[in-house]
């Protein structure tokens, strides 16, 4: 069923019964989510965490030809300072004050849209919703209606609010929904023959990882366009003309790929997250099969895998236990990679599980099903509790803050800016592990003193995870 | 009416409060907001080279309020969160900070913290809804509230210590060199036997707040420090001395030493000796660059962008000591509860620059800078980006600072004046080598034309 005619993207909870709070064993989780629906849980103690506004801002900041208007109080635009470090982002705050929270900020919004249009060359102007305008029910759409004939740029409402979902990845859906509805050229719907290029959907992959995948596509001579990251408006407009779509992380980009398939007839090729030899091979072979270049692809893979053997033989994780904190889709092949490098996954943290990605747990069969599993967006206090008891040799995390693990005497490895996708990722990940091992017991580790009480560390880590009562 | 802001450099009231409390050892903040409020600030601070030294980002406890808390109220969620945070996190003081969301919903935050206090827990609150003001206001509000409410949960100092002073108006993170600045203030004052309550930095902690009532003097270094000082003056009769910026340069440090020792009844000889030592040390270093100063550095034109106290400090020093021509000064913290009248504005920065502007809008600032012809822009990275294409060189003095890690560097006092001199001269040499390159390009282009 397509969602393209809906005014807003649904939250992940509504669309897929997404569960963001859990703490137990792999076995107990599988029992918990095996039914027709997934029961919601809550935490009665929480720490700050990314919300869908932050995810939407991050994605919008990586796109070309855009201006972002954060419609709210000035602080709601603060994180864009971070995204603006390495590239120029055009962003504005409507800078609402106390009076506007009572009387509404429509006039300010109107002025800011006009201003953004006049000051930038933006072809797309995004209006990002925040708690204040959501609570006040400010009428963003009537401002858009009024201005869309006046200015020569598309104005798109990003219907985030910061409190209707526990799953920040909903922010990606909201942005992608806006692009599907307003930017992707609908003339492509009836196109008889699609063009000879592939959409590569990327939302959260870092620079190193994108470079690794781009290198593979180039080596194989596959025409592609990356989106929405690094995309200009033209790339998004012609997404419907592509021969096929792949996503670097199906949990993030799947929404876009499915809609492109259903509405625009662009085939969605379901590939693995290209982690390790197995994940990368799966992505290349599946894509090559679709494009009719299997032979070339097989030769390429053979050559690359032969080169990679030397790394695998070295086994930098030999005999080590690893606590892995990463998206479920990536965890499958990451687990395999860790095992190939000689290590063993002794604990797992993922941000969410839902009706769609839950089948991935079957692919984690090599992990002992008694290992602890936490489902959380952030919530370091709970992860620290488990680490203090399990004492894994390594904590490998993709989140913003892995330093706490050092405080619990694990070797902390951050995947935030590290490459781990594709073939070059294999080398850089192995290097990262070797280097991280030498940081153990260093001064920076000792500086990471725990803020948590001893008594908490002795409690069961799932103390504050409860069944939701509606 | 406040207008829209392009590339805002200031966060909201909650962010300012967080920038402040996450730098106080022993405090654990409990944010009553939706999940992302504290992370917005964390990312902004992270881009600027420093996050909270005590707690930061995803470590910060937060109610992560959801739709049901907006509709039915979030007070009971807050109660649960306070109770559980106390069980899990080690702290000398817990402080609840609220947000736009909880303020609009009307949650009774005070009732929740009072309830915890009645059970003997050390919990206070500060109402920091983002729409009340920007990050500067957040500092002012949270420091004032801790001083006001700490007596509800802790013994505060009743004995007067006639050698203890409180330092206000140096804003964590917003003053990008606040740690180094506080260390330098401390060094200077310790030189005449004074103990310093810095509240933040390597030696600051919650304890400073309970000792503050016993101080003999409040020293305020920016307008944002007035409110906490005013409270202590009224409540504990502690006199206040206000400076419009941290004294920077040997003359300023000397004047500061005489003034403070006078107020604390320290004999003039001690102040004189200390001032002389600072002056001698400064002179020694300046001697080493004297010839280059006349040949390369004198009379350079600069623009200075930042918070009022920073602009006053940097522009004043460069003008008085390094003969800089301050063409432009842009003040970026002119608003909020401490909003100045036009006359007050003119007075603060009078005589500092040829042209003075008051704006926090990065586009307006860019337009001002692009149409000027200065050798050097001293400001935030946003201001440096604005003149990058022109090839103008810059120096980091304001928030945010990209591409730099900051520990205890300072541009204040006497040691800071030396570092500022170092960096200023380095930047000018960089500007000159760029000019040389451009000249060469022009000449090459002209020669190529003739050859055609």
PDB file of C-alpha atoms in Angstrom, chain A residues 14 42-51 53-54 57 73-98 100-102 107-108 111-112 115 119-120 131-133 135-136 161-166 377-381 383 399-401 404 416 449-456 459 463-464 468-469, chain B residues 1-12 15 28 31 34-44 46-47 51 54-68 70 77 80-81 83-91 94 100-102 104-105 130-134 337 360-364 366 382 384-386 388-389 399-400 402-403:
ATOM      1  CA  UNK A  14       1.963   3.447  13.771  1.00  0.00           C
ATOM      2  CA  UNK A  42       8.564   2.276  28.025  1.00  0.00           C
ATOM      3  CA  UNK A  43      11.428   3.370  30.231  1.00  0.00           C
ATOM      4  CA  UNK A  44      10.629   5.075  33.504  1.00  0.00           C
ATOM      5  CA  UNK A  45      14.106   6.561  33.599  1.00  0.00           C
ATOM      6  CA  UNK A  46      15.512   8.100  30.448  1.00  0.00           C
ATOM      7  CA  UNK A  47      18.437  10.120  29.203  1.00  0.00           C
ATOM      8  CA  UNK A  48      18.473  12.628  26.372  1.00  0.00           C
ATOM      9  CA  UNK A  49      18.235  11.062  22.978  1.00  0.00           C
ATOM     10  CA  UNK A  50      18.045  11.971  19.338  1.00  0.00           C
ATOM     11  CA  UNK A  51      14.545  12.814  18.198  1.00  0.00           C
ATOM     12  CA  UNK A  53      13.692  16.637  14.337  1.00  0.00           C
ATOM     13  CA  UNK A  54      17.427  16.038  14.669  1.00  0.00           C
ATOM     14  CA  UNK A  57      17.780  18.336  10.142  1.00  0.00           C
ATOM     15  CA  UNK A  73      12.365  28.833  19.163  1.00  0.00           C
ATOM     16  CA  UNK A  74      15.959  29.671  18.319  1.00  0.00           C
ATOM     17  CA  UNK A  75      17.447  26.618  20.074  1.00  0.00           C
ATOM     18  CA  UNK A  76      15.609  24.175  17.824  1.00  0.00           C
ATOM     19  CA  UNK A  77      18.014  25.142  15.027  1.00  0.00           C
ATOM     20  CA  UNK A  78      21.168  24.751  17.140  1.00  0.00           C
ATOM     21  CA  UNK A  79      22.271  21.348  15.872  1.00  0.00           C
ATOM     22  CA  UNK A  80      22.658  22.681  12.342  1.00  0.00           C
ATOM     23  CA  UNK A  81      25.789  24.466  13.577  1.00  0.00           C
ATOM     24  CA  UNK A  82      27.252  20.969  13.720  1.00  0.00           C
ATOM     25  CA  UNK A  83      26.232  20.004  10.184  1.00  0.00           C
ATOM     26  CA  UNK A  84      27.498  23.336   8.876  1.00  0.00           C
ATOM     27  CA  UNK A  85      31.110  22.538   9.861  1.00  0.00           C
ATOM     28  CA  UNK A  86      32.217  20.884   6.649  1.00  0.00           C
ATOM     29  CA  UNK A  87      29.715  22.226   4.176  1.00  0.00           C
ATOM     30  CA  UNK A  88      27.647  25.358   3.793  1.00  0.00           C
ATOM     31  CA  UNK A  89      24.106  24.947   4.990  1.00  0.00           C
ATOM     32  CA  UNK A  90      21.528  27.675   4.464  1.00  0.00           C
ATOM     33  CA  UNK A  91      19.422  27.607   7.588  1.00  0.00           C
ATOM     34  CA  UNK A  92      17.142  30.042   9.368  1.00  0.00           C
ATOM     35  CA  UNK A  93      15.270  30.127  12.640  1.00  0.00           C
ATOM     36  CA  UNK A  94      11.922  31.889  12.782  1.00  0.00           C
ATOM     37  CA  UNK A  95      13.074  32.753  16.297  1.00  0.00           C
ATOM     38  CA  UNK A  96       9.720  32.519  18.066  1.00  0.00           C
ATOM     39  CA  UNK A  97       9.406  34.171  21.479  1.00  0.00           C
ATOM     40  CA  UNK A  98       6.954  33.883  24.330  1.00  0.00           C
ATOM     41  CA  UNK A 100       4.485  33.893  19.475  1.00  0.00           C
ATOM     42  CA  UNK A 101       3.842  30.789  21.560  1.00  0.00           C
ATOM     43  CA  UNK A 102       0.539  32.351  22.485  1.00  0.00           C
ATOM     44  CA  UNK A 107       3.667  36.046  10.056  1.00  0.00           C
ATOM     45  CA  UNK A 108       7.264  35.336  11.016  1.00  0.00           C
ATOM     46  CA  UNK A 111       8.628  36.575   6.205  1.00  0.00           C
ATOM     47  CA  UNK A 112      11.320  33.989   6.739  1.00  0.00           C
ATOM     48  CA  UNK A 115      13.749  36.013   3.021  1.00  0.00           C
ATOM     49  CA  UNK A 119      18.893  35.362  -0.084  1.00  0.00           C
ATOM     50  CA  UNK A 120      19.711  31.905  -1.380  1.00  0.00           C
ATOM     51  CA  UNK A 131       7.369  21.354  19.614  1.00  0.00           C
ATOM     52  CA  UNK A 132       6.144  24.927  20.010  1.00  0.00           C
ATOM     53  CA  UNK A 133       4.420  25.085  16.628  1.00  0.00           C
ATOM     54  CA  UNK A 135       1.521  22.369  20.423  1.00  0.00           C
ATOM     55  CA  UNK A 136       0.180  25.663  19.096  1.00  0.00           C
ATOM     56  CA  UNK A 161       7.263  17.830  16.255  1.00  0.00           C
ATOM     57  CA  UNK A 162       9.709  16.161  18.619  1.00  0.00           C
ATOM     58  CA  UNK A 163       7.243  14.240  20.765  1.00  0.00           C
ATOM     59  CA  UNK A 164       4.980  11.979  18.714  1.00  0.00           C
ATOM     60  CA  UNK A 165       7.488   9.198  18.116  1.00  0.00           C
ATOM     61  CA  UNK A 166      10.127   7.358  20.126  1.00  0.00           C
ATOM     62  CA  UNK A 377      17.989   5.125  21.430  1.00  0.00           C
ATOM     63  CA  UNK A 378      20.904   6.324  23.575  1.00  0.00           C
ATOM     64  CA  UNK A 379      20.252   5.387  27.249  1.00  0.00           C
ATOM     65  CA  UNK A 380      23.882   5.049  28.208  1.00  0.00           C
ATOM     66  CA  UNK A 381      23.102   4.341  31.873  1.00  0.00           C
ATOM     67  CA  UNK A 383      24.438   0.064  28.567  1.00  0.00           C
ATOM     68  CA  UNK A 399      26.344   6.293  18.348  1.00  0.00           C
ATOM     69  CA  UNK A 400      27.667   9.722  19.297  1.00  0.00           C
ATOM     70  CA  UNK A 401      29.145   8.779  22.620  1.00  0.00           C
ATOM     71  CA  UNK A 404      31.357   5.707  28.650  1.00  0.00           C
ATOM     72  CA  UNK A 416      30.836   7.360  13.897  1.00  0.00           C
ATOM     73  CA  UNK A 449      34.798   8.332  35.420  1.00  0.00           C
ATOM     74  CA  UNK A 450      31.324   6.920  35.797  1.00  0.00           C
ATOM     75  CA  UNK A 451      28.500   9.207  36.958  1.00  0.00           C
ATOM     76  CA  UNK A 452      26.436   6.200  37.983  1.00  0.00           C
ATOM     77  CA  UNK A 453      25.990   4.898  41.493  1.00  0.00           C
ATOM     78  CA  UNK A 454      27.455   1.563  42.531  1.00  0.00           C
ATOM     79  CA  UNK A 455      23.997   0.477  43.658  1.00  0.00           C
ATOM     80  CA  UNK A 456      22.647   1.000  40.147  1.00  0.00           C
ATOM     81  CA  UNK A 459      20.772  -3.809  39.855  1.00  0.00           C
ATOM     82  CA  UNK A 463      14.957  -2.304  36.070  1.00  0.00           C
ATOM     83  CA  UNK A 464      13.404   0.734  34.401  1.00  0.00           C
ATOM     84  CA  UNK A 468       3.375   0.273  28.510  1.00  0.00           C
ATOM     85  CA  UNK A 469      -0.054   0.747  30.064  1.00  0.00           C
TER      86      UNK A 469
ATOM     87  CA  UNK B   1       9.275  41.927  17.406  1.00  0.00           C
ATOM     88  CA  UNK B   2      12.218  39.582  17.081  1.00  0.00           C
ATOM     89  CA  UNK B   3      12.853  38.737  13.467  1.00  0.00           C
ATOM     90  CA  UNK B   4      14.138  35.584  11.861  1.00  0.00           C
ATOM     91  CA  UNK B   5      17.808  34.701  12.219  1.00  0.00           C
ATOM     92  CA  UNK B   6      20.054  33.291   9.508  1.00  0.00           C
ATOM     93  CA  UNK B   7      22.544  30.674  10.794  1.00  0.00           C
ATOM     94  CA  UNK B   8      21.798  31.349  14.477  1.00  0.00           C
ATOM     95  CA  UNK B   9      24.878  31.205  16.718  1.00  0.00           C
ATOM     96  CA  UNK B  10      22.929  31.406  19.950  1.00  0.00           C
ATOM     97  CA  UNK B  11      20.824  28.626  21.398  1.00  0.00           C
ATOM     98  CA  UNK B  12      17.783  29.008  23.655  1.00  0.00           C
ATOM     99  CA  UNK B  15      20.737  25.506  26.070  1.00  0.00           C
ATOM    100  CA  UNK B  28      23.336  16.320  37.554  1.00  0.00           C
ATOM    101  CA  UNK B  31      15.808  18.062  31.717  1.00  0.00           C
ATOM    102  CA  UNK B  34      11.298  16.196  24.590  1.00  0.00           C
ATOM    103  CA  UNK B  35      14.168  13.840  23.861  1.00  0.00           C
ATOM    104  CA  UNK B  36      16.152  16.007  21.472  1.00  0.00           C
ATOM    105  CA  UNK B  37      16.378  19.360  23.304  1.00  0.00           C
ATOM    106  CA  UNK B  38      19.640  18.604  25.091  1.00  0.00           C
ATOM    107  CA  UNK B  39      21.104  16.879  22.034  1.00  0.00           C
ATOM    108  CA  UNK B  40      20.545  20.031  19.930  1.00  0.00           C
ATOM    109  CA  UNK B  41      22.817  21.835  22.344  1.00  0.00           C
ATOM    110  CA  UNK B  42      25.262  18.934  22.545  1.00  0.00           C
ATOM    111  CA  UNK B  43      25.770  18.920  18.771  1.00  0.00           C
ATOM    112  CA  UNK B  44      26.182  22.693  18.636  1.00  0.00           C
ATOM    113  CA  UNK B  46      30.516  19.624  19.920  1.00  0.00           C
ATOM    114  CA  UNK B  47      30.972  21.542  16.679  1.00  0.00           C
ATOM    115  CA  UNK B  51      31.030  19.828  25.523  1.00  0.00           C
ATOM    116  CA  UNK B  54      30.785  17.072  34.052  1.00  0.00           C
ATOM    117  CA  UNK B  55      28.065  15.426  31.938  1.00  0.00           C
ATOM    118  CA  UNK B  56      27.101  15.877  28.328  1.00  0.00           C
ATOM    119  CA  UNK B  57      24.806  14.809  25.502  1.00  0.00           C
ATOM    120  CA  UNK B  58      23.244  11.407  25.923  1.00  0.00           C
ATOM    121  CA  UNK B  59      24.411  11.231  29.549  1.00  0.00           C
ATOM    122  CA  UNK B  60      22.027  14.027  30.501  1.00  0.00           C
ATOM    123  CA  UNK B  61      18.908  12.735  32.205  1.00  0.00           C
ATOM    124  CA  UNK B  62      15.738  13.850  30.476  1.00  0.00           C
ATOM    125  CA  UNK B  63      12.057  12.966  30.685  1.00  0.00           C
ATOM    126  CA  UNK B  64      11.954  12.564  26.873  1.00  0.00           C
ATOM    127  CA  UNK B  65       8.360  13.830  27.003  1.00  0.00           C
ATOM    128  CA  UNK B  66       5.908  12.341  24.535  1.00  0.00           C
ATOM    129  CA  UNK B  67       2.531  13.309  23.118  1.00  0.00           C
ATOM    130  CA  UNK B  68       0.640  11.968  26.109  1.00  0.00           C
ATOM    131  CA  UNK B  70       1.690  17.196  26.193  1.00  0.00           C
ATOM    132  CA  UNK B  77       6.422  11.680  34.425  1.00  0.00           C
ATOM    133  CA  UNK B  80       9.015   9.424  38.285  1.00  0.00           C
ATOM    134  CA  UNK B  81      12.115  10.696  36.467  1.00  0.00           C
ATOM    135  CA  UNK B  83      12.921   9.682  41.766  1.00  0.00           C
ATOM    136  CA  UNK B  84      14.729   7.309  39.414  1.00  0.00           C
ATOM    137  CA  UNK B  85      17.547   9.688  38.503  1.00  0.00           C
ATOM    138  CA  UNK B  86      18.409  10.041  42.179  1.00  0.00           C
ATOM    139  CA  UNK B  87      18.649   6.267  42.446  1.00  0.00           C
ATOM    140  CA  UNK B  88      20.985   5.929  39.483  1.00  0.00           C
ATOM    141  CA  UNK B  89      23.168   9.025  39.244  1.00  0.00           C
ATOM    142  CA  UNK B  90      25.715  10.216  41.781  1.00  0.00           C
ATOM    143  CA  UNK B  91      25.364  13.954  42.478  1.00  0.00           C
ATOM    144  CA  UNK B  94      20.166  17.671  41.062  1.00  0.00           C
ATOM    145  CA  UNK B 100       9.093  25.193  25.987  1.00  0.00           C
ATOM    146  CA  UNK B 101       7.019  22.065  25.934  1.00  0.00           C
ATOM    147  CA  UNK B 102       6.555  21.684  29.677  1.00  0.00           C
ATOM    148  CA  UNK B 104       3.314  25.525  27.454  1.00  0.00           C
ATOM    149  CA  UNK B 105       1.627  22.494  28.971  1.00  0.00           C
ATOM    150  CA  UNK B 130      13.559  28.158  25.440  1.00  0.00           C
ATOM    151  CA  UNK B 131      11.243  31.000  24.480  1.00  0.00           C
ATOM    152  CA  UNK B 132      12.099  33.041  27.582  1.00  0.00           C
ATOM    153  CA  UNK B 133      15.400  34.105  26.108  1.00  0.00           C
ATOM    154  CA  UNK B 134      18.571  32.905  24.464  1.00  0.00           C
ATOM    155  CA  UNK B 337      16.153  40.547  29.467  1.00  0.00           C
ATOM    156  CA  UNK B 360      23.094  38.175  15.702  1.00  0.00           C
ATOM    157  CA  UNK B 361      22.012  37.519  12.128  1.00  0.00           C
ATOM    158  CA  UNK B 362      24.804  35.854  10.178  1.00  0.00           C
ATOM    159  CA  UNK B 363      23.622  37.237   6.841  1.00  0.00           C
ATOM    160  CA  UNK B 364      23.630  40.802   8.138  1.00  0.00           C
ATOM    161  CA  UNK B 366      28.279  38.753   6.345  1.00  0.00           C
ATOM    162  CA  UNK B 382      30.431  31.654  10.848  1.00  0.00           C
ATOM    163  CA  UNK B 384      35.165  33.623   9.002  1.00  0.00           C
ATOM    164  CA  UNK B 385      33.197  31.509   6.518  1.00  0.00           C
ATOM    165  CA  UNK B 386      31.495  34.710   5.374  1.00  0.00           C
ATOM    166  CA  UNK B 388      36.525  33.084   3.130  1.00  0.00           C
ATOM    167  CA  UNK B 389      35.884  33.777  -0.534  1.00  0.00           C
ATOM    168  CA  UNK B 399      31.063  30.924  19.462  1.00  0.00           C
ATOM    169  CA  UNK B 400      31.003  28.693  17.457  1.00  0.00           C
ATOM    170  CA  UNK B 402      34.933  24.958  14.027  1.00  0.00           C
ATOM    171  CA  UNK B 403      38.038  22.901  13.537  1.00  0.00           C
TER     172      UNK B 403
END
